[in-house]
Amino acid sequence: MTSFNHKLFQKSAYIDGVWCDASDGKTFDVVNPSNGIVLAKVADCTIEDAFKAVHAAQTAYPVWRDTPAKDRSKILRCWYDLIVENADELATLLSCEQGKPLSEAKGEVLYGASFVEWFSEEAKRAYGEIIPTPVRGRELFAFKEPIGVTAAITPWNFPVAMITRKVAPALAVGCTSIVKPAAETPLSALALAMLAAEAGIPKGVFNIIPTNRAQEVGQVLTTHPVIRKVSFTGSTEVGRIIMRQSADTIKKLSLELGGNAPFIVFDDADLDNAVIGAIASKYRNSGQTCICANRFYVQAGIYDKFAEKLGVAVAGLKVGDAFEKGVDQGPLITVEAIEKVEELVEDALSKGAKVSIGGKRHALGGTFYQPTILTNVSRDARLLKEEIFGPVAPLIKFETEQEAIDLANESEYGLAAYFYSRDLGRVFRVARRLETGMIGVNEGLIASAEVPFGGVKQSGLGREGSRHGIEDYLEIKYVCVGGLSKP
Ligand code: ADP
């Protein structure tokens, strides 16, 4: 698919309920990573546009804040219904700009929609507290109030879900929002805004400023005193910049940063189930998710058997364009992305790793990479420390439970971990010891709107989704009413 003409295709910025060009009229190209074809020339928002969006969100805030929760809930529910109604069109757009297979794109759209549904429900339950007083003649309250104007900076790997996961809780509690989507994938963001407008989200409440000038616009979003919270998903490196820049105005931060997920297979695991989980966790989105299995630790007794079974499953993965039938794996997002994967594989090979399957660019050319398994990977290989963000599974042998735990925790990251075991004692021992925010036990896919998503260590701050996701957009206001005991 090279061009399309459906109603959700929008190339302008969305500020204060108006579709507009960048203040200097500039645009940037959005490219289909499958074939390099330019899909759209999108408004390249400037610093001035960012200020305009902040002003719009600030102006819209008091009315939205004071709108009854039930009304906000209804509008969000309507947005959810529209996203689901338009799921096929949104998925097409998503696959075009991101490259993931159409079925996966549809899955992401519905996953993204589920956050809007969930937080439309949670909107009505942002309860405060009445606190028993320690002193006579007082009534004590903790009100929960929206934090104010918020900004979201989102990545290209989940162009729909990373936006709804941040914007839905913000809007649910009465905050307003400015979104800067990744320059690679702004079309899905703009399509979401079209549906938000149709759902009745008032002007200024939800603004989208696509831009290829991430640093300049990011600077405004992280330093403007009106913005009270920034939610960012992306690399740890940029997360540090955002945190530093946000320090001067003491903004609240939610950071969902890099991961380096260990995937541990113990001798007592159900190997077929482990292979299913490994494929889902490693090769989904061509390995470009922050909770992707990055390192496979396999116990010595089943190492060869697991490698063989995984090899058979990986050999069956079909690589190709998102719109081809039966495709399991699309291209990587950019040339830089594939070069990074090549560099990491070369480093591992130079340190003694063996290619079991794949190991190089795919015959399709462009940014397609072969689904790959490396065995005999040395413990000092870079790909055990850095995020691969590509379809490469390094397999490392271990002997004891303690060794697996130590190896898994040997990382500055702490986002997700997976392990496979049927020993109940081991399940709880290992789950307790792994230093990550999320753990899949005998499961390779664990994310959903109902659960708290987030990391520990240098993988970030805060939780998205679940009942906790809404708290990140609320402030506590303590109110002490005194003088009540006097007649
Ligand atoms: P990835 O490696 O997944 O592309 P990045 O951290 O580079 O992750 O990008 C995630 C998001 O952060 C994107 O929207 C990108 O445009 C934005 N971004 C990159 N650099 C900055 C910056 N200096 N300030 C603010 N946002 C930035």
Tab-separated table of C-alpha atoms in Angstrom, residues 26 30 45 58 61 66 77 106 161 178 188 206 213 224 230 250 272 300-301 310 319 325 383 391 398 402 405 441 481:
chain	number	residue	atom	x	y	z
A	26	LYS	CA	7.414	23.727	7.034
A	30	VAL	CA	6.504	10.414	6.862
A	45	CYS	CA	5.513	22.271	14.489
A	58	GLN	CA	-4.253	26.197	29.739
A	61	TYR	CA	-8.316	23.492	31.556
A	66	ASP	CA	-15.017	21.427	36.336
A	77	ARG	CA	-16.448	6.284	26.154
A	106	LYS	CA	-5.233	-4.062	14.556
A	161	ALA	CA	-1.338	2.736	22.400
A	178	ILE	CA	-0.488	18.220	24.539
A	188	SER	CA	-1.926	7.575	13.871
A	206	PHE	CA	-6.341	17.452	23.522
A	213	ARG	CA	12.267	19.353	15.860
A	224	HIS	CA	7.120	25.709	30.405
A	230	VAL	CA	5.307	15.284	31.461
A	250	ILE	CA	9.713	20.679	39.439
A	272	ASP	CA	6.523	-25.886	23.966
A	300	ALA	CA	21.869	-26.505	30.928
A	301	GLY	CA	19.636	-29.602	31.029
A	310	LEU	CA	12.874	-22.305	19.112
A	319	VAL	CA	8.963	-11.723	6.864
A	325	LYS	CA	-1.010	-12.310	3.818
A	383	LEU	CA	23.615	-7.198	23.243
A	391	PRO	CA	14.502	-9.733	15.986
A	398	PHE	CA	23.130	-21.315	33.026
A	402	GLN	CA	20.668	-18.427	41.801
A	405	ILE	CA	18.614	-14.627	39.089
A	441	VAL	CA	5.551	-16.407	34.625
A	481	VAL	CA	-11.680	22.132	58.677
